[in-house]
XYZ file of C-alpha atoms in Angstrom:
775
model
C 75.810 113.948 55.547
C 74.249 116.266 58.145
C 75.967 116.670 61.468
C 76.262 119.042 64.522
C 78.970 121.552 65.117
C 79.953 121.727 68.720
C 82.664 123.075 71.153
C 84.464 120.625 73.494
C 84.141 121.821 77.017
C 85.482 119.045 79.073
C 87.211 115.569 78.610
C 87.088 113.033 81.460
C 88.378 109.441 81.564
C 91.345 107.052 81.698
C 93.217 104.346 79.847
C 93.050 101.733 82.514
C 91.745 99.065 82.675
C 90.579 99.969 79.214
C 90.206 103.341 77.397
C 87.068 105.005 78.502
C 86.392 108.660 77.936
C 83.444 111.052 78.334
C 83.319 114.256 76.347
C 81.217 117.262 77.387
C 80.285 119.391 74.298
C 78.163 122.547 73.620
C 76.161 122.322 70.390
C 76.291 125.299 67.983
C 74.358 124.457 64.867
C 73.575 121.890 62.131
C 75.753 121.661 59.038
C 75.930 119.819 55.830
C 79.076 118.307 54.326
C 79.711 119.598 50.799
C 83.075 118.115 50.098
C 85.362 115.816 52.075
C 88.947 117.203 51.816
C 90.993 114.635 53.697
C 90.422 111.679 55.987
C 93.841 111.327 57.756
C 95.014 111.956 60.335
C 91.493 113.237 61.043
C 88.533 114.148 58.714
C 88.488 117.724 57.212
C 85.586 118.766 55.102
C 83.904 121.800 53.575
C 80.565 122.367 55.193
C 77.487 124.696 54.869
C 75.596 125.905 58.072
C 71.969 125.037 57.986
C 70.595 126.964 61.012
C 71.556 129.198 63.818
C 70.576 127.866 67.143
C 71.907 130.720 69.150
C 69.685 133.265 67.376
C 66.191 132.361 68.579
C 63.286 134.344 67.279
C 60.629 135.890 69.554
C 58.790 133.172 71.619
C 55.261 134.607 70.831
C 56.036 134.741 67.142
C 57.147 131.108 67.169
C 53.939 130.047 68.977
C 51.932 131.980 66.395
C 53.623 130.285 63.475
C 53.612 126.684 64.847
C 50.279 126.951 66.617
C 48.865 123.800 68.067
C 51.978 121.715 67.009
C 54.148 123.535 69.650
C 51.608 123.435 72.445
C 51.017 119.721 71.865
C 54.688 119.045 72.080
C 55.073 121.108 75.236
C 52.197 119.291 76.979
C 53.651 115.875 76.173
C 57.117 116.974 77.375
C 55.816 118.283 80.746
C 53.673 114.982 81.128
C 56.751 113.023 80.613
C 58.999 114.887 83.023
C 56.293 114.852 85.770
C 56.120 111.049 85.635
C 59.710 110.971 86.819
C 61.077 111.503 90.288
C 61.346 115.276 90.911
C 63.618 114.763 93.813
C 66.373 113.853 91.384
C 68.415 117.047 90.570
C 68.571 116.252 86.917
C 64.822 115.902 86.545
C 64.136 119.092 88.412
C 66.585 120.971 86.264
C 64.924 119.428 83.043
C 61.537 120.762 84.296
C 62.924 124.243 84.674
C 64.522 124.108 81.199
C 60.992 123.290 79.634
C 59.705 126.696 80.922
C 62.808 128.768 80.328
C 64.156 127.596 76.923
C 62.471 128.657 73.637
C 60.223 126.063 72.123
C 62.517 125.784 69.008
C 65.209 124.160 71.232
C 63.011 121.610 72.944
C 62.862 118.933 70.268
C 66.618 118.567 70.000
C 67.169 118.546 73.875
C 64.358 115.986 74.548
C 65.432 113.657 71.605
C 68.967 113.528 73.120
C 67.463 112.464 76.521
C 64.678 110.066 75.872
C 65.381 106.358 74.923
C 65.577 106.262 71.161
C 67.494 104.391 68.523
C 70.518 105.829 66.810
C 68.567 105.874 63.521
C 65.762 107.945 64.980
C 68.263 110.437 66.325
C 69.840 110.800 62.968
C 66.398 111.395 61.372
C 65.676 114.161 63.848
C 69.149 115.742 63.084
C 68.359 115.558 59.308
C 65.149 117.513 59.854
C 66.199 121.077 59.272
C 62.643 122.588 59.234
C 61.347 123.214 62.745
C 57.741 122.066 61.957
C 59.050 118.738 60.665
C 61.199 118.319 63.765
C 58.133 118.729 66.000
C 56.037 116.216 64.031
C 58.833 113.643 64.198
C 59.584 114.107 67.895
C 55.956 113.966 69.236
C 55.480 110.148 68.546
C 58.781 109.463 70.332
C 57.451 111.288 73.462
C 54.094 109.420 73.318
C 55.906 106.086 73.113
C 58.119 106.979 75.999
C 55.139 108.009 78.166
C 53.265 104.736 77.411
C 56.323 102.783 78.284
C 56.612 104.536 81.637
C 52.918 103.909 82.488
C 53.353 100.230 81.714
C 56.458 100.067 83.872
C 54.716 101.682 86.896
C 51.774 99.164 86.623
C 54.058 96.166 86.651
C 56.084 97.303 89.670
C 55.104 96.570 93.285
C 53.432 99.508 95.173
C 55.839 99.141 98.200
C 58.977 100.070 96.046
C 60.093 103.582 96.554
C 61.674 103.861 93.073
C 58.490 103.951 91.048
C 59.565 107.278 89.520
C 63.121 106.171 88.972
C 64.811 107.781 86.041
C 64.850 104.851 83.720
C 64.273 106.853 80.593
C 66.987 109.435 81.279
C 70.141 108.855 79.494
C 73.292 110.878 79.927
C 73.565 113.543 77.287
C 77.352 113.715 77.479
C 78.101 111.726 74.315
C 80.660 111.936 71.632
C 78.467 112.426 68.580
C 80.558 110.570 66.164
C 80.513 107.282 68.148
C 77.534 105.128 67.520
C 75.349 104.729 70.551
C 74.723 101.038 69.923
C 78.450 100.329 70.717
C 78.135 102.250 73.982
C 75.032 100.362 74.861
C 76.801 97.163 74.334
C 79.795 98.121 76.453
C 77.674 99.410 79.336
C 75.498 96.285 79.287
C 78.677 94.111 79.248
C 80.193 95.970 82.182
C 76.881 95.760 84.060
C 76.833 91.963 83.364
C 80.346 91.652 84.786
C 79.392 93.456 87.968
C 76.279 91.293 88.366
C 78.408 88.129 87.739
C 80.923 89.266 90.214
C 78.267 89.810 92.834
C 76.947 86.325 92.160
C 80.418 84.924 92.695
C 80.782 86.782 95.939
C 77.482 85.460 97.252
C 78.249 81.802 96.287
C 81.902 81.840 97.476
C 82.713 80.189 100.765
C 84.499 83.241 102.347
C 84.124 84.122 106.007
C 81.262 86.150 107.291
C 83.356 89.243 107.872
C 84.895 89.086 104.368
C 81.428 88.543 102.839
C 80.166 91.638 104.648
C 83.002 93.711 103.380
C 82.722 92.490 99.810
C 78.928 93.239 99.671
C 79.623 96.699 100.857
C 82.175 97.192 98.089
C 79.999 95.777 95.509
C 77.333 98.314 96.389
C 79.863 101.166 96.132
C 81.022 99.705 92.764
C 77.496 99.807 91.264
C 77.149 103.597 92.090
C 80.561 104.392 90.830
C 81.346 105.771 87.297
C 83.741 103.677 85.323
C 85.880 106.782 84.629
C 86.862 107.018 88.328
C 90.245 105.500 89.107
C 88.782 103.866 92.245
C 86.488 101.793 90.111
C 89.297 99.637 88.791
C 90.822 99.389 92.277
C 87.717 98.276 93.871
C 86.982 95.828 91.037
C 90.487 94.361 91.367
C 90.001 93.966 95.138
C 86.677 92.143 94.673
C 88.162 89.879 92.003
C 90.990 88.930 94.358
C 88.660 88.198 97.228
C 86.546 85.817 94.972
C 89.775 84.102 93.748
C 91.220 83.408 97.135
C 90.876 79.787 98.384
C 88.807 80.451 101.535
C 87.647 76.797 101.923
C 89.298 74.981 99.085
C 91.948 72.476 99.970
C 93.664 69.353 98.643
C 93.440 66.025 100.313
C 96.711 64.790 101.883
C 98.202 61.463 100.945
C 98.819 59.881 104.379
C 100.350 56.520 103.385
C 103.497 56.436 105.468
C 105.045 53.496 103.498
C 104.550 55.219 100.181
C 105.808 58.478 101.528
C 108.999 56.823 102.841
C 109.617 55.241 99.459
C 109.093 58.556 97.696
C 111.419 60.462 99.951
C 114.071 57.846 99.723
C 113.942 57.843 95.892
C 114.065 61.725 95.800
C 116.852 62.337 98.384
C 119.704 60.275 99.765
C 120.594 60.662 103.458
C 118.685 63.505 105.332
C 117.373 61.140 107.857
C 116.205 63.895 110.338
C 114.134 65.556 107.600
C 112.507 62.341 106.470
C 111.741 61.318 110.106
C 110.032 64.660 110.769
C 107.800 64.502 107.627
C 106.814 60.892 108.417
C 105.938 62.038 112.012
C 103.657 64.703 110.706
C 101.943 62.180 108.387
C 101.412 59.753 111.298
C 99.836 62.515 113.460
C 97.560 63.570 110.579
C 96.234 60.072 110.258
C 95.196 60.229 113.914
C 94.013 63.825 113.926
C 92.588 65.568 110.852
C 92.604 69.198 112.037
C 96.346 69.338 112.894
C 97.920 72.732 112.444
C 100.679 72.987 109.945
C 104.127 72.863 111.535
C 106.629 75.729 111.069
C 109.952 74.036 109.998
C 113.346 75.721 109.405
C 116.030 73.828 107.555
C 119.463 75.213 108.534
C 122.520 74.083 106.581
C 125.181 74.957 104.151
C 124.317 75.805 100.409
C 123.989 72.884 98.084
C 122.719 70.267 100.436
C 119.174 70.126 99.065
C 117.191 72.298 101.404
C 114.974 73.833 98.747
C 114.642 70.660 96.713
C 113.551 68.624 99.771
C 110.789 71.152 100.382
C 109.445 70.407 96.873
C 109.776 66.784 97.577
C 107.825 67.088 100.831
C 104.909 68.813 98.870
C 105.018 65.939 96.374
C 104.990 63.375 99.150
C 101.978 65.010 100.878
C 100.117 65.527 97.572
C 99.988 69.311 98.113
C 100.620 72.359 95.997
C 104.102 73.834 96.340
C 104.948 77.598 96.267
C 108.451 79.107 96.735
C 108.819 82.625 98.207
C 112.471 84.027 97.810
C 113.144 86.308 100.863
C 116.784 87.107 100.141
C 117.330 90.791 100.047
C 113.692 91.636 100.898
C 113.731 94.821 103.060
C 110.163 95.978 102.881
C 107.451 94.686 105.224
C 104.921 95.392 102.676
C 106.207 92.426 100.742
C 104.846 90.242 103.492
C 101.764 92.079 104.562
C 100.870 93.969 101.423
C 100.041 97.622 100.824
C 97.086 99.491 102.017
C 94.546 100.167 99.259
C 94.806 103.922 99.808
C 98.132 103.791 97.967
C 98.521 103.987 94.224
C 99.553 100.645 92.784
C 98.729 98.758 95.901
C 98.859 95.047 95.831
C 98.658 92.146 98.299
C 101.780 90.692 99.971
C 103.598 87.550 98.860
C 101.746 85.193 101.163
C 98.237 86.165 99.872
C 99.513 86.328 96.333
C 100.956 82.813 96.650
C 97.754 81.485 98.057
C 95.919 83.020 94.981
C 98.404 81.358 92.705
C 98.221 77.832 94.148
C 94.417 78.080 94.599
C 94.210 75.994 97.808
C 94.573 76.955 101.523
C 96.795 74.091 102.588
C 99.905 74.317 100.317
C 103.504 73.931 101.248
C 105.176 77.381 101.421
C 108.918 77.510 101.127
C 110.341 80.678 102.587
C 113.771 80.526 101.004
C 116.863 82.315 102.499
C 115.007 83.579 105.628
C 118.363 84.401 107.150
C 119.094 87.148 104.463
C 116.161 89.456 105.130
C 117.084 93.100 105.203
C 115.752 96.058 107.115
C 115.083 99.534 105.831
C 112.950 102.693 106.351
C 109.930 100.665 104.940
C 109.887 98.409 107.909
C 111.422 95.092 108.998
C 110.039 92.126 107.134
C 111.353 89.688 109.739
C 108.984 91.317 112.247
C 106.147 90.984 109.665
C 106.858 87.242 109.518
C 106.253 86.844 113.160
C 102.485 86.761 112.731
C 102.829 84.474 109.666
C 104.959 81.914 111.375
C 103.119 81.823 114.757
C 100.702 78.915 115.028
C 98.762 80.708 117.635
C 98.242 83.834 115.389
C 98.290 82.763 111.769
C 94.636 81.540 111.883
C 93.653 85.143 111.547
C 96.413 86.628 109.374
C 95.446 90.175 108.188
C 96.995 91.400 105.031
C 96.980 95.223 104.734
C 95.456 94.970 101.223
C 92.568 92.543 102.178
C 91.992 94.214 105.564
C 90.179 91.002 106.607
C 91.458 87.989 108.461
C 92.649 84.915 106.422
C 93.372 81.464 107.910
C 96.892 80.238 107.311
C 96.908 77.530 109.989
C 96.601 74.665 107.412
C 99.607 76.015 105.406
C 102.864 74.007 105.886
C 105.618 76.619 106.202
C 109.154 75.539 105.504
C 112.035 78.092 105.939
C 115.497 77.629 104.736
C 118.687 79.290 106.128
C 122.450 78.991 106.041
C 122.896 80.185 109.588
C 120.737 81.113 112.510
C 123.091 83.887 113.622
C 121.387 86.505 111.440
C 117.730 85.403 112.226
C 116.073 87.509 114.932
C 115.560 85.616 118.258
C 111.804 86.220 118.174
C 111.423 84.759 114.650
C 113.806 81.893 115.557
C 111.786 80.970 118.573
C 108.638 80.429 116.328
C 110.249 77.832 114.097
C 111.399 74.220 114.655
C 114.922 74.119 113.690
C 116.243 71.031 111.764
C 119.912 71.022 111.017
C 120.828 69.799 107.512
C 124.615 69.038 107.790
C 126.988 68.616 104.816
C 127.491 65.288 103.029
C 130.228 62.833 103.692
C 132.322 61.509 100.750
C 130.371 58.262 100.661
C 127.090 60.084 100.561
C 128.322 62.337 97.749
C 129.350 59.418 95.667
C 125.889 57.793 96.122
C 124.147 61.079 95.323
C 126.290 61.530 92.175
C 125.542 58.078 90.749
C 121.840 58.047 91.827
C 120.830 61.646 90.760
C 123.582 63.850 89.434
C 125.064 61.778 86.692
C 121.692 60.539 85.193
C 120.472 64.289 85.237
C 123.581 65.530 83.475
C 123.454 62.724 80.908
C 119.895 63.609 80.043
C 120.522 67.362 79.873
C 123.481 66.787 77.439
C 121.821 64.124 75.286
C 124.204 61.343 76.304
C 123.546 57.775 77.217
C 125.324 55.303 79.502
C 126.520 53.445 76.403
C 128.522 56.610 75.442
C 130.127 57.624 78.716
C 131.015 55.688 81.934
C 132.148 57.469 85.177
C 133.314 54.995 87.758
C 133.109 55.597 91.472
C 136.880 55.959 91.693
C 136.779 58.872 89.285
C 133.859 60.401 91.241
C 135.861 60.120 94.451
C 138.721 61.946 92.657
C 136.423 64.784 91.583
C 135.109 65.051 95.090
C 138.575 65.156 96.891
C 140.735 66.857 94.326
C 138.346 69.277 92.473
C 135.680 70.230 95.003
C 135.836 70.905 98.670
C 132.350 71.881 99.770
C 129.553 70.724 102.105
C 126.974 70.315 99.339
C 127.116 69.021 95.783
C 126.647 72.093 93.564
C 130.385 72.179 92.510
C 130.265 68.486 91.990
C 127.253 68.905 89.730
C 129.149 71.532 87.698
C 132.190 69.408 87.325
C 130.080 66.510 86.075
C 128.378 68.873 83.603
C 131.908 69.923 82.296
C 132.750 66.247 81.807
C 129.626 65.623 79.900
C 130.217 68.639 77.629
C 133.680 67.408 76.790
C 132.357 63.934 75.948
C 129.558 65.492 73.891
C 132.241 67.160 71.687
C 133.879 63.787 71.259
C 130.645 62.095 70.380
C 129.685 64.825 67.953
C 133.062 64.707 66.224
C 132.812 60.886 65.982
C 129.430 61.114 64.324
C 130.752 63.711 61.822
C 133.675 61.530 60.937
C 131.481 58.467 60.480
C 129.525 60.329 57.813
C 132.632 61.166 55.815
C 133.507 58.810 52.977
C 137.266 59.147 53.505
C 137.888 57.434 56.801
C 141.585 57.673 56.492
C 141.664 61.310 57.616
C 142.012 61.728 61.368
C 141.381 65.214 62.798
C 143.739 66.901 65.107
C 141.030 67.073 67.655
C 141.316 63.373 68.251
C 145.080 63.523 69.044
C 144.770 65.980 71.919
C 142.398 63.707 73.783
C 143.362 60.293 72.649
C 144.464 59.286 76.183
C 140.881 59.896 77.425
C 140.176 56.373 76.287
C 143.695 55.119 76.881
C 142.562 52.743 79.690
C 139.089 52.244 78.320
C 137.905 48.832 77.010
C 135.974 49.703 73.875
C 133.169 47.320 73.125
C 133.466 45.222 69.954
C 131.434 46.665 67.255
C 130.184 44.493 64.510
C 129.684 45.418 60.909
C 125.978 45.774 61.543
C 126.463 48.159 64.498
C 125.074 51.544 64.638
C 127.344 53.832 62.684
C 126.200 56.857 64.657
C 128.405 55.613 67.582
C 132.090 56.202 67.335
C 134.277 53.073 67.567
C 135.747 54.028 70.900
C 132.480 53.931 72.756
C 131.890 53.906 75.681
C 134.315 56.657 76.826
C 135.656 55.777 80.230
C 136.528 58.710 82.370
C 139.721 58.063 84.353
C 142.253 60.323 86.145
C 143.985 61.202 82.938
C 140.784 62.332 81.400
C 139.841 64.313 84.396
C 143.165 66.249 84.231
C 142.538 67.011 80.535
C 138.904 68.176 81.012
C 139.018 69.857 84.451
C 142.663 70.856 84.501
C 145.124 70.162 87.329
C 143.675 69.236 90.724
C 142.555 72.208 92.658
C 143.056 70.776 96.137
C 146.034 68.659 97.228
C 146.640 66.900 100.496
C 148.995 69.470 101.853
C 148.500 68.750 105.563
C 151.750 66.851 106.065
C 153.876 69.368 104.146
C 152.499 72.322 106.070
C 153.283 70.670 109.383
C 156.999 70.142 108.687
C 158.178 72.804 111.189
C 157.326 73.768 114.684
C 154.702 76.502 115.297
C 151.991 75.125 113.056
C 148.734 73.434 114.093
C 145.386 72.603 112.499
C 142.098 73.877 113.855
C 138.543 73.280 112.747
C 136.213 76.126 111.931
C 132.503 76.360 111.072
C 131.105 78.638 108.338
C 127.690 79.034 106.728
C 129.129 77.105 103.779
C 130.002 74.105 106.038
C 133.061 73.074 108.031
C 136.588 73.994 107.132
C 140.115 73.158 108.364
C 142.185 76.166 109.481
C 145.925 76.440 109.825
C 147.392 78.449 112.666
C 151.060 79.577 112.158
C 153.202 81.243 114.788
C 156.793 82.655 114.717
C 158.964 84.491 117.275
C 161.532 87.080 116.977
C 163.621 89.507 119.069
C 161.529 92.444 120.212
C 159.670 94.147 122.979
C 157.212 91.463 124.014
C 154.473 92.346 121.562
C 151.778 90.018 120.248
C 150.871 90.467 116.536
C 147.776 88.884 115.148
C 146.843 88.864 111.381
C 144.323 87.208 109.141
C 141.151 89.406 109.584
C 140.394 88.132 113.065
C 137.311 89.121 115.096
C 137.405 90.336 118.691
C 136.499 87.006 120.028
C 139.424 85.249 118.352
C 141.877 88.001 119.338
C 140.829 87.464 122.924
C 141.410 83.749 122.540
C 144.912 84.496 121.449
C 145.559 86.606 124.499
C 144.116 83.932 126.711
C 146.437 81.315 125.091
C 149.601 83.323 125.626
C 148.628 84.219 129.123
C 147.982 80.560 130.028
C 151.357 79.441 128.495
C 153.281 82.178 130.298
C 151.714 81.069 133.664
C 152.591 77.413 132.953
C 155.966 77.958 131.153
C 158.074 76.523 134.073
C 155.736 73.503 134.383
C 156.210 72.580 130.742
C 159.789 73.893 130.565
C 159.012 76.365 127.874
C 161.580 79.033 127.316
C 162.227 81.805 124.828
C 165.287 82.236 122.722
C 167.348 83.626 125.616
C 166.248 80.710 127.897
C 163.934 82.713 130.058
C 160.564 81.330 131.357
C 159.034 84.710 130.568
C 158.026 83.903 127.020
C 157.539 87.531 126.047
C 160.835 88.790 127.473
C 162.639 90.533 124.650
C 160.582 88.398 122.239
C 157.805 89.314 119.848
C 155.247 86.701 118.810
C 153.390 86.803 115.468
C 150.241 84.649 114.959
C 148.755 84.282 111.432
C 145.506 82.662 110.298
C 145.502 81.880 106.617
C 143.800 82.673 104.290
C 144.168 86.443 105.045
C 141.253 87.585 102.999
C 138.661 85.649 104.848
C 137.093 87.166 107.986
C 137.355 84.848 110.972
C 135.832 84.910 114.439
C 134.715 82.666 117.301
C 136.037 81.075 120.359
C 136.627 77.573 118.947
C 140.317 78.259 117.952
C 141.489 78.505 121.574
C 143.046 74.997 121.826
C 144.586 75.339 118.459
C 146.354 78.509 119.373
C 147.745 77.073 122.623
C 149.002 73.989 120.736
C 150.568 76.191 118.001
C 152.398 78.331 120.622
C 153.507 75.297 122.563
C 154.934 73.792 119.435
C 156.850 77.075 118.816
C 158.364 77.402 122.172
C 159.109 73.638 122.688
C 160.498 73.241 119.227
C 158.441 70.019 118.646
C 156.279 69.224 115.687
C 152.558 68.724 116.052
C 151.232 65.402 114.627
C 150.384 65.938 110.965
C 147.144 63.917 111.181
C 145.590 65.847 114.184
C 142.983 68.590 114.077
C 141.320 70.178 117.091
C 138.615 72.505 118.252
C 137.531 73.954 121.596
C 137.270 77.022 123.708
C 139.669 77.649 126.550
C 139.537 79.426 129.850
C 142.351 81.093 131.803
C 142.435 78.085 134.151
C 143.158 75.749 131.277
C 139.672 74.201 130.891
C 138.331 73.214 127.526
C 134.664 74.290 126.910
C 132.253 72.941 124.333
C 131.675 74.545 120.887
C 129.127 74.236 118.156
C 129.134 72.873 114.686
C 130.927 69.609 115.600
C 129.446 67.555 112.786
C 130.401 70.019 110.046
C 133.913 70.296 111.560
C 134.377 66.596 111.669
C 133.248 66.124 108.057
C 135.733 68.835 106.978
C 138.604 67.009 108.771
C 137.444 63.727 107.141
C 137.409 65.417 103.637
C 140.982 66.728 104.414
C 142.250 63.188 105.100
C 142.953 63.823 108.886
C 142.740 60.794 111.262
C 142.643 62.120 114.783
C 140.429 64.886 116.138
C 140.590 66.524 119.583
C 137.217 67.845 120.716
C 135.859 69.027 124.192
C 134.641 66.275 126.538
C 131.132 67.937 126.655
C 130.797 67.643 122.899
C 130.807 63.868 122.929
C 127.058 63.722 122.598
C 127.370 65.488 119.188
C 129.279 62.496 117.755
C 126.018 60.450 117.531
C 124.910 62.636 114.682
C 127.934 61.552 112.508
C 127.697 58.670 110.204
C 129.108 55.294 111.478
C 131.529 54.954 108.504
C 133.020 58.435 109.199
C 133.402 57.645 112.902
C 135.212 54.365 112.101
C 137.852 56.245 109.902
C 138.611 58.761 112.635
C 139.896 58.593 116.182
C 138.334 60.997 118.569
C 140.176 62.334 121.668
C 137.846 63.919 124.368
C 139.690 66.606 126.280
C 138.452 68.476 129.421
C 141.690 70.385 129.970
C 144.665 71.764 127.937
C 146.910 69.149 129.486
C 145.028 66.387 127.672
C 145.028 68.418 124.459
C 148.831 68.868 124.462
C 149.320 65.219 125.252
C 147.189 64.115 122.325
C 148.700 66.672 119.831
C 152.348 65.661 120.183
C 153.952 62.288 119.533
C 154.968 60.792 122.898
C 152.807 63.290 124.790
C 153.605 66.662 126.229
C 154.072 65.564 129.886
C 155.362 67.904 132.598
C 159.194 67.710 133.059
C 160.487 67.860 136.634
C 163.489 70.010 136.917
C 165.834 70.833 139.857
C 165.415 74.517 140.828
C 168.608 76.491 140.420
C 169.424 79.679 142.302
C 170.410 82.444 139.970
C 172.893 84.820 141.380
C 171.908 88.477 140.736
C 175.497 89.902 141.612
């Protein structure tokens, strides 16, 4: 019950990575606890002071009283200090303290410095009489001296640290914490650092990285744990050890098995599958092939992300997805420098640490939606990552050493290439992933989507049947998209409605009174109106309602999904002159686009509405200029019979829907056809759609996105499509069954477009010139 009273002078430490504090105190005197008053929240006791260390007696008087005991203690203390390295400032200061401090203070000071157990220190603390304290401390000094002598004999002579301070222990200790716990913690931390150094030396990192790590581990050994840089350096070294410098997975190079696996996972996508099989074939012939940089470009919902995961599965590699949508800081790619607080590696290095191999499949999702801010341009940071000639020495700002990314298979996905910087686009191999045809959607639904939805909703094929006719109705009447996400959601809604029926049927089977029929059955009784329930014997499973399986037909669709969202409105909207159908491309796939025109008395103005871009406005001016210059040739007149189409006439062109922004040159032929229909009073064929850019001379120039546009026309039920002559090569990408359903008209000039757009053609009408009198 004896302790030391002290004043706290300084507190140093931190809470991260674990609480670690050092307390600097100045001792005042010994005290004895008389009575403990309270223990919480901190101990409070009544104490009695035992000595006064600040009031030392005369030095000569102390030596006379203690005699030989004091001299003997001083001799041993000087001998111990002189055995240590005097070049160390702490040792030199201790030597000066032996001469300057009173002899009464020496036992307490040396006891706190030399290597002793906690029990021995408590015994010295309990010794209040000075003579007793000297007697107890001298054996400890002798033991320490003998230990140092033995240590110096066992060491090699060539070592410079013979007089190393091995016996000195820091005297900045919190007195109420047992030193045995501190010893254990320090030994544990020391063991961790030794283990970390061993891992660094045995790792297969590059020579440059090994040199940097050994330099950092030396700094770490000399660094106090209380310094914030200690944790940063340790985290850096642990990351360097965990990175897969030479660890890789072995590729599965069997082309036949890879083709079967790709066909089972994904329907269609022939271009993608062909490219993957080509990569596998080359890998069989050459082992050190660099990983390709692929970019899948296509509308949402066509399976770009899922096919990346399927490619990793086919190759037998690890898969890691990095979402780049909205990223506007280049540090996300390259990492932060370690001089910053909270620095961390970039997503590339972090992904390699996660997968643990240096040849994974990295999916860079939504690469076309990268941002740019004051923190830099992440698209520019990706240039080094996606360049096969540079990424073998990719340098992350956090690592600050080169890392080889040449074995990584990078796959980027994008909805459009318009927003990707040209330098980044040049480094990637672009593979277009077009939208699906109706037949492909039906196959995908019955192979993948319907089994997945049945499993997610706990249903079986014995409880619900969705025929292909119903799937076609869902595709044509309830969804109009390039991918299959909306189709998947509609199938999920059908499964939920059937799950309600199944649950209600099970509940009613458990009731003893089977005569009662709930109202919930009446509202949906025509769901199974055309169904053919299987005969259920008396021994059948009572968990199944008697109307199983539920057959989903058109009436059930209308009950579950509501009225059809899309109708075949093409013929109705082309019931008057001045309307034509164009084809547009969007990042979401192809779309059909109506162009409407009307004329009225006015001052010859052209009004354009529908949120049009500058290119589309210029196409409208080109169209009206070409028609005005060829009005006599086609006998086009305004309301007053004049060949000047804008004479006292205003023209209004509108592009529904008005809330959607539109731009591009491909609506040129559609605008010409619409205006020709308006001024001639003839109807455009209701099953014709067209696309193409025009010139002032009446030529039709090629445009992009032909496949998506053709699929959009096919979904809308159109039969004839007018496309530029120079786009004929793009038709080879379209499925054979779609080409068989459609008739393509190749046009090289506007005369051919007008002849194909109108029933009976739009031929030039010869007319005898009349002389108009101006009197």
